[in-house]
XYZ file of N, CA and C in Angstrom:
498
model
N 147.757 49.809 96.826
C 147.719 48.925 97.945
C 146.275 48.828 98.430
N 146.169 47.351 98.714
C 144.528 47.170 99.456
C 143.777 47.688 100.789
N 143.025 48.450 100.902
C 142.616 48.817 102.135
C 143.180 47.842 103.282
N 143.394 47.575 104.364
C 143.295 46.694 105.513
C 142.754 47.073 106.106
N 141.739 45.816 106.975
C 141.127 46.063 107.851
C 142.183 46.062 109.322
N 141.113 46.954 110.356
C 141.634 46.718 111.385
C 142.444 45.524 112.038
N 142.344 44.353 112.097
C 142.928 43.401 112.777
C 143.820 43.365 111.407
N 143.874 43.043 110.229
C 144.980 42.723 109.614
C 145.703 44.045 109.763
N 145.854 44.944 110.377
C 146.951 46.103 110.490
C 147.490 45.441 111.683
N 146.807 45.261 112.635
C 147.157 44.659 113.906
C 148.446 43.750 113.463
N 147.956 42.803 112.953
C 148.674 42.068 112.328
C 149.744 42.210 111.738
N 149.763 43.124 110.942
C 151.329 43.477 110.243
C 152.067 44.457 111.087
N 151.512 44.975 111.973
C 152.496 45.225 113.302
C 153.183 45.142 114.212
N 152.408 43.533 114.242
C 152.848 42.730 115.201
C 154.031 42.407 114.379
N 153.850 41.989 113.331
C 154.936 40.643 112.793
C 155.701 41.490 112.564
N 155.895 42.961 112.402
C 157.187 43.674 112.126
C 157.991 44.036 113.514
N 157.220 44.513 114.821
C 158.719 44.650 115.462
C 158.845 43.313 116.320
N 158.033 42.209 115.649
C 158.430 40.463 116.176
C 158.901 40.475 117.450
N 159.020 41.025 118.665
C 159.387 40.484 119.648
C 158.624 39.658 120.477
N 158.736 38.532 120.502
C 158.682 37.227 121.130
C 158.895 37.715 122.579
N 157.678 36.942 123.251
C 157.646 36.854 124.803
C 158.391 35.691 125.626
N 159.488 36.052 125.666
C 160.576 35.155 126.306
C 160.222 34.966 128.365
N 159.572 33.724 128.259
C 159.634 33.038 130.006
C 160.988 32.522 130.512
N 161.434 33.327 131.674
C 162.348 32.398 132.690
C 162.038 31.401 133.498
N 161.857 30.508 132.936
C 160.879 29.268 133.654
C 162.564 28.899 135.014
N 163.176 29.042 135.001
C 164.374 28.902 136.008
C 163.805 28.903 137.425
N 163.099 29.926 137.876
C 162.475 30.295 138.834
C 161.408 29.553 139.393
N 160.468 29.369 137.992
C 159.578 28.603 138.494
C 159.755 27.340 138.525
N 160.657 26.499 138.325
C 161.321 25.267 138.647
C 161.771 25.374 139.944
N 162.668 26.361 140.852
C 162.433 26.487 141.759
C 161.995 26.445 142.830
N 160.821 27.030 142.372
C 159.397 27.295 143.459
C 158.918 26.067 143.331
N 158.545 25.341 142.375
C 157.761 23.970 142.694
C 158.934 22.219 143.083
N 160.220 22.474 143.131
C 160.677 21.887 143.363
C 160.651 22.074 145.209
N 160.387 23.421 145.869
C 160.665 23.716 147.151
C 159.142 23.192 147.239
N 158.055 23.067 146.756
C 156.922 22.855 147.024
C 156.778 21.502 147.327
N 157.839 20.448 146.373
C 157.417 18.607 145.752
C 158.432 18.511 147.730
N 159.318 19.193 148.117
C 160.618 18.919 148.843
C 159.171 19.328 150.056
N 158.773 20.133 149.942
C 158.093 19.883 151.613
C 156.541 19.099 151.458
N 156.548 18.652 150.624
C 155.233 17.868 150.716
C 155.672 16.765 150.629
N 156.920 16.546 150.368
C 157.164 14.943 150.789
C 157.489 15.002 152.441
N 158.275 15.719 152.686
C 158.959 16.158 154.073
C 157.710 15.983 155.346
N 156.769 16.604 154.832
C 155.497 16.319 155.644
C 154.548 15.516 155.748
N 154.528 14.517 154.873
C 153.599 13.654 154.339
C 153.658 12.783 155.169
N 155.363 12.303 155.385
C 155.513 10.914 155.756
C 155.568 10.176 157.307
N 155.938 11.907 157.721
C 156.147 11.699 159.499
C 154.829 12.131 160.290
N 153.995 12.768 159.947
C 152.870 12.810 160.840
C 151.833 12.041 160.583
N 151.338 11.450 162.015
C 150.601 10.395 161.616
C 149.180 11.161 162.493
N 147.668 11.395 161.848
C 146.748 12.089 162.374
C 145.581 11.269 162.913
N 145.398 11.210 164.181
C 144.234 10.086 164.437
C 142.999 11.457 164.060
N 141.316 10.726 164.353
C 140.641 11.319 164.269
C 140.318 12.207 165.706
N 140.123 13.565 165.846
C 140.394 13.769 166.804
C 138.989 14.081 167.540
N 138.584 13.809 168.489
C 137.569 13.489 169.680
C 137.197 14.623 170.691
N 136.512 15.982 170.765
C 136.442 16.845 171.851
C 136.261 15.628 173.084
N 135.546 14.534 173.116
C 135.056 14.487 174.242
C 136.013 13.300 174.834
N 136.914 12.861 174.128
C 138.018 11.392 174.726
C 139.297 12.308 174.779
N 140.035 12.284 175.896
C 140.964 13.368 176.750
C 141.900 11.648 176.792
N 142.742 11.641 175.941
C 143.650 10.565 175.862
C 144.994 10.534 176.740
N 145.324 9.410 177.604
C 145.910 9.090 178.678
C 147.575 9.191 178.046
N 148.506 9.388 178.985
C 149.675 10.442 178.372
C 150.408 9.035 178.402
N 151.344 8.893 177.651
C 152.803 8.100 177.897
C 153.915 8.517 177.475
N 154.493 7.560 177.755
C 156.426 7.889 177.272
C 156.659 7.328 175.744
N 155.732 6.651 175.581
C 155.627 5.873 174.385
C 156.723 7.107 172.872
N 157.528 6.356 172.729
C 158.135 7.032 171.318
C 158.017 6.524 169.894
N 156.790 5.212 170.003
C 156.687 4.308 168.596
C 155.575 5.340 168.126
N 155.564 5.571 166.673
C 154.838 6.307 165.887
C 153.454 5.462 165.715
N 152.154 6.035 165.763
C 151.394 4.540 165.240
C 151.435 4.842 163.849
N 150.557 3.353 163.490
C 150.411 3.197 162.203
C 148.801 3.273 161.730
N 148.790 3.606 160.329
C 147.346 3.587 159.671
C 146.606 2.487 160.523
N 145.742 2.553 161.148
C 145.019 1.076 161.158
C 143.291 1.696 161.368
N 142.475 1.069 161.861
C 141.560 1.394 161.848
C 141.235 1.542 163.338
N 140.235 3.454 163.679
C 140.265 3.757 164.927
C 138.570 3.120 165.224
N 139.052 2.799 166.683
C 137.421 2.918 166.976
C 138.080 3.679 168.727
N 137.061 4.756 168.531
C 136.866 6.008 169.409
C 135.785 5.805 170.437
N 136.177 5.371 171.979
C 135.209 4.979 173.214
C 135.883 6.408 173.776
N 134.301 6.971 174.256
C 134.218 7.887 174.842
C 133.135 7.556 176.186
N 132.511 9.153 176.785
C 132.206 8.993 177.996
C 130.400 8.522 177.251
N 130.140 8.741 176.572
C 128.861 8.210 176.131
C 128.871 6.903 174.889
N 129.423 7.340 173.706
C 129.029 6.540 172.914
C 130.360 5.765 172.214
N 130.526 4.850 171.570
C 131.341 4.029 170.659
C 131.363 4.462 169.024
N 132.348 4.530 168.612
C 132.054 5.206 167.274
C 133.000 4.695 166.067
N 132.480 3.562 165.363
C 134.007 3.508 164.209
C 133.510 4.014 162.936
N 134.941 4.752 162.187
C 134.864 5.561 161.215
C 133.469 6.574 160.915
N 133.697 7.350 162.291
C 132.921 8.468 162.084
C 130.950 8.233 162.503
N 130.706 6.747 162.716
C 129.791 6.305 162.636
C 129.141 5.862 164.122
N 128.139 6.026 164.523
C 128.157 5.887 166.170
C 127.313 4.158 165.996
N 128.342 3.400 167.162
C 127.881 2.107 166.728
C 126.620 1.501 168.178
N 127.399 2.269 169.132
C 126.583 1.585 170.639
C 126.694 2.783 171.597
N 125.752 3.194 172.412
C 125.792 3.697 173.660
C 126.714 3.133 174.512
N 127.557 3.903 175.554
C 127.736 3.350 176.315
C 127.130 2.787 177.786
N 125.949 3.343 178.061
C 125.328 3.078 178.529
C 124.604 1.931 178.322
N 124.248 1.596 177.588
C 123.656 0.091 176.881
C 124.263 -1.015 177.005
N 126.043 -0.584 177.001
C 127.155 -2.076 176.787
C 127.418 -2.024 177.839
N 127.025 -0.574 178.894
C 127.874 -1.356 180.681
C 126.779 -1.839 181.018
N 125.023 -2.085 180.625
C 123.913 -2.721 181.483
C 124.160 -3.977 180.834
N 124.399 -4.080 179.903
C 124.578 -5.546 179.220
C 124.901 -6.662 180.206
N 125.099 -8.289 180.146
C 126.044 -8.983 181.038
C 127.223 -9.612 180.240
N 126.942 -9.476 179.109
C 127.608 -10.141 178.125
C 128.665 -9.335 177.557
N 129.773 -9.587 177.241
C 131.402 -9.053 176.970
C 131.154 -8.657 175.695
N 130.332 -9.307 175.073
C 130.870 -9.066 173.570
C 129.170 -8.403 173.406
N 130.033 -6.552 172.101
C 129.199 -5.628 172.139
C 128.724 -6.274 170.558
N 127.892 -6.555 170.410
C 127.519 -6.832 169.063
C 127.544 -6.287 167.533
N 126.644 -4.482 168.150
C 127.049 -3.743 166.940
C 128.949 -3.433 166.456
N 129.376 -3.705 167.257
C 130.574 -3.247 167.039
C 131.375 -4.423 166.737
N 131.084 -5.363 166.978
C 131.493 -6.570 166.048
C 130.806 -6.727 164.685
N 129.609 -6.522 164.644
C 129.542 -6.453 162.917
C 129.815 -5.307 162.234
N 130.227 -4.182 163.037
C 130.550 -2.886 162.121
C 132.089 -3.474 161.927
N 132.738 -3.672 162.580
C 134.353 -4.339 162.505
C 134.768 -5.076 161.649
N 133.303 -6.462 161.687
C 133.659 -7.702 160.787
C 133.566 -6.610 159.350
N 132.598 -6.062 159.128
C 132.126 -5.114 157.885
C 133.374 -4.654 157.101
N 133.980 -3.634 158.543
C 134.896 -3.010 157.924
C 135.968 -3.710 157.447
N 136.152 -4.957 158.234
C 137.662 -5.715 157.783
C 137.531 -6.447 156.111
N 136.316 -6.815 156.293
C 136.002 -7.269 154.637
C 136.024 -6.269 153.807
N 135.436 -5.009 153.958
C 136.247 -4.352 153.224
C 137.454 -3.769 152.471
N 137.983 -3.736 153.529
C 139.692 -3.298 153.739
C 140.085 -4.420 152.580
N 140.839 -3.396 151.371
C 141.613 -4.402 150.671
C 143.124 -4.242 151.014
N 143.492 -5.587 150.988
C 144.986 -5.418 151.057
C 145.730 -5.478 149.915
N 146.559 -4.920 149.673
C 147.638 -4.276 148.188
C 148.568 -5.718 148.630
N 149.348 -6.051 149.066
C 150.454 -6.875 149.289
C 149.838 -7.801 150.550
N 150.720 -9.364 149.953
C 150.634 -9.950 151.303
C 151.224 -9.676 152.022
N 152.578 -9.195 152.305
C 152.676 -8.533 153.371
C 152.000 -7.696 154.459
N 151.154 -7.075 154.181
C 150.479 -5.988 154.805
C 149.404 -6.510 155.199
N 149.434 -8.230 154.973
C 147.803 -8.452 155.753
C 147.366 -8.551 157.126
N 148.938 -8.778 157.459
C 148.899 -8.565 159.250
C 147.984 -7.221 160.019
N 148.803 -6.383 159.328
C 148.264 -5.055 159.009
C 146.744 -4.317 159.262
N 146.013 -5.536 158.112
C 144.281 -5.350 157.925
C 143.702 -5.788 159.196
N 144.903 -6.742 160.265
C 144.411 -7.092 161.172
C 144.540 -6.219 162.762
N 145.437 -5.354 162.910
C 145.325 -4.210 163.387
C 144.112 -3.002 163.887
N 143.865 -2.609 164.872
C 143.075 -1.913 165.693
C 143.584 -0.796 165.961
N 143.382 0.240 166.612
C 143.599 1.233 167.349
C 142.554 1.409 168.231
N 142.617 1.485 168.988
C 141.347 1.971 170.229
C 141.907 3.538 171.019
N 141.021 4.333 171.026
C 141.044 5.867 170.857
C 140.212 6.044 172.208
N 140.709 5.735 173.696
C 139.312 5.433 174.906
C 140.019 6.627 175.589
N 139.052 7.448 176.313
C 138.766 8.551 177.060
C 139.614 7.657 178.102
N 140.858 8.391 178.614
C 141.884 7.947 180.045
C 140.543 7.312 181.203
N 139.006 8.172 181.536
C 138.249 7.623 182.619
C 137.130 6.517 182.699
N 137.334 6.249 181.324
C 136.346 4.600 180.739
C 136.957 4.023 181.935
N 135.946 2.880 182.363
C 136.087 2.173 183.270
C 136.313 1.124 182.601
N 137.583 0.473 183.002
C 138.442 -0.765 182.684
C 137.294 -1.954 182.005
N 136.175 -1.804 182.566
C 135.224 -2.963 182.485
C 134.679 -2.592 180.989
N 134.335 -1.457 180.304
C 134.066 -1.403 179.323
C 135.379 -1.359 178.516
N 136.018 -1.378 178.419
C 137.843 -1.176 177.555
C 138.066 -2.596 177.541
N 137.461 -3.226 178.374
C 137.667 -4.793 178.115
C 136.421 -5.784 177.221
N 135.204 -5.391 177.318
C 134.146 -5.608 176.376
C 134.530 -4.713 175.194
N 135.188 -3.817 174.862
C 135.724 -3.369 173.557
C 136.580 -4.363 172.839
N 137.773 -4.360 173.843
C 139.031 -5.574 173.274
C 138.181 -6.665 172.852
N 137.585 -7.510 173.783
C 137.154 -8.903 173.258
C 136.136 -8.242 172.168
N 135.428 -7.233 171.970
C 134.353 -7.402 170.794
C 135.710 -7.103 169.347
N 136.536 -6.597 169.477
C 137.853 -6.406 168.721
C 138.114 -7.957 167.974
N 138.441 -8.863 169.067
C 138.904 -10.165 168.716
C 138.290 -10.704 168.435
N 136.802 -11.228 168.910
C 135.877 -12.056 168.534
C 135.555 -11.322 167.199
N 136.115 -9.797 166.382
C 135.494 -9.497 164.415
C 137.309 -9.729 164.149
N 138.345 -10.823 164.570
C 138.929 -10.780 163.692
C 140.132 -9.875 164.237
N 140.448 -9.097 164.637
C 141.450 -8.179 164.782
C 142.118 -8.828 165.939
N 143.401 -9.239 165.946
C 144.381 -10.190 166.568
C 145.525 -8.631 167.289
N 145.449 -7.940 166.812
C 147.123 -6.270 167.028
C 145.838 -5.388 167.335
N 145.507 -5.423 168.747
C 145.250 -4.148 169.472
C 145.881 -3.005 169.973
N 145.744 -1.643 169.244
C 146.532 -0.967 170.499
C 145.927 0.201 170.619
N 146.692 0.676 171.346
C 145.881 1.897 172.101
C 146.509 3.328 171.889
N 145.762 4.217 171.821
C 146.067 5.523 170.833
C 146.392 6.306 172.883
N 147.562 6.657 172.689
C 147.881 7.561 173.574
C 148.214 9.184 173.372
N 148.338 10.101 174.161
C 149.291 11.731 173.644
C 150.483 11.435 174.550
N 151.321 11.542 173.784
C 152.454 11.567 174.278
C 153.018 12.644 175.474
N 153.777 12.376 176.331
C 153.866 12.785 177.344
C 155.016 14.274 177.313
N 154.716 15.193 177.600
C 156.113 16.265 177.201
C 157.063 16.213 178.632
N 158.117 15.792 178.294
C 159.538 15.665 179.004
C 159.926 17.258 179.310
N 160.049 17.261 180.736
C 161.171 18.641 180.951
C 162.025 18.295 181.388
């Protein structure tokens, strides 16, 4: 008989007491079926605005969920859509004029962007959210709205925290 080397002994050891590494995959079907069941479960009902230390949002009774749309966040200083600071507020209350400019071409910008998947949903692209600190003074919340309408956006609404019932 021929010398063998190390690994071919390995080898003929293995293949003689042949036991095969048998998986209970049972289990792990299981586990990732409980995984697919709460990531749908969670996906669909919470809806997350961007959230603001410095805009302290005005409470309601309101029970309609919002929808995706696009936020623009008025606070006690500055204006901000998608993360991006568009105007002082200080600048748009010395102004005389209603309509804030940067924030109409950051708007018009963004809406041309925005693709829509279905015609259905183009109503949709036309949608706002406004995200305003409860103590903005009415006078700027209203040079917001009209700079809203004059880029196009017709469905304003307003991002509230819901109110807790005892």
């Amino acid at each position: 008989m021929a010398k063998l080397t190390p690994l071919q002994k390995r080898a003929v050891r293995k293949a003689r007491h042949g036991t095969g590494l048998d998986m209970n995959l049972v289990s792990l079907i299981d586990v990732f079926t409980i995984l697919i069941f709460f990531l749908l479960s969670n996906s669909s009902e919470v809806e997350i605005l961007p959230s603001s230390k410095s805009v302290r949002l005005p409470e309601s009774t309101a029970e309609q969920s919002p929808k995706d749309t696009l936020v623009v966040v008025v606070s006690a200083e500055d204006i901000v859509v998608d993360g991006r600071t568009v105007a002082k507020v200080a600048d748009v209350m010395a102004a005389r004029d209603d309509l804030i400019a940067p924030l109409k071409d950051m708007l018009t910008v963004q809406q041309q962007t925005r693709q829509v998947v279905r015609s259905q949903n183009a109503e949709e692209g036309q949608a706002i959210t406004i995200m305003g600190d409860k103590d903005i003074p009415y006078q700027l919340l209203r040079k917001v709205m009209f700079s809203c309408a004059r880029a196009g956006y017709a469905d304003v609404r307003f991002a509230v925290r819901q109110k807790v019932s005892t």
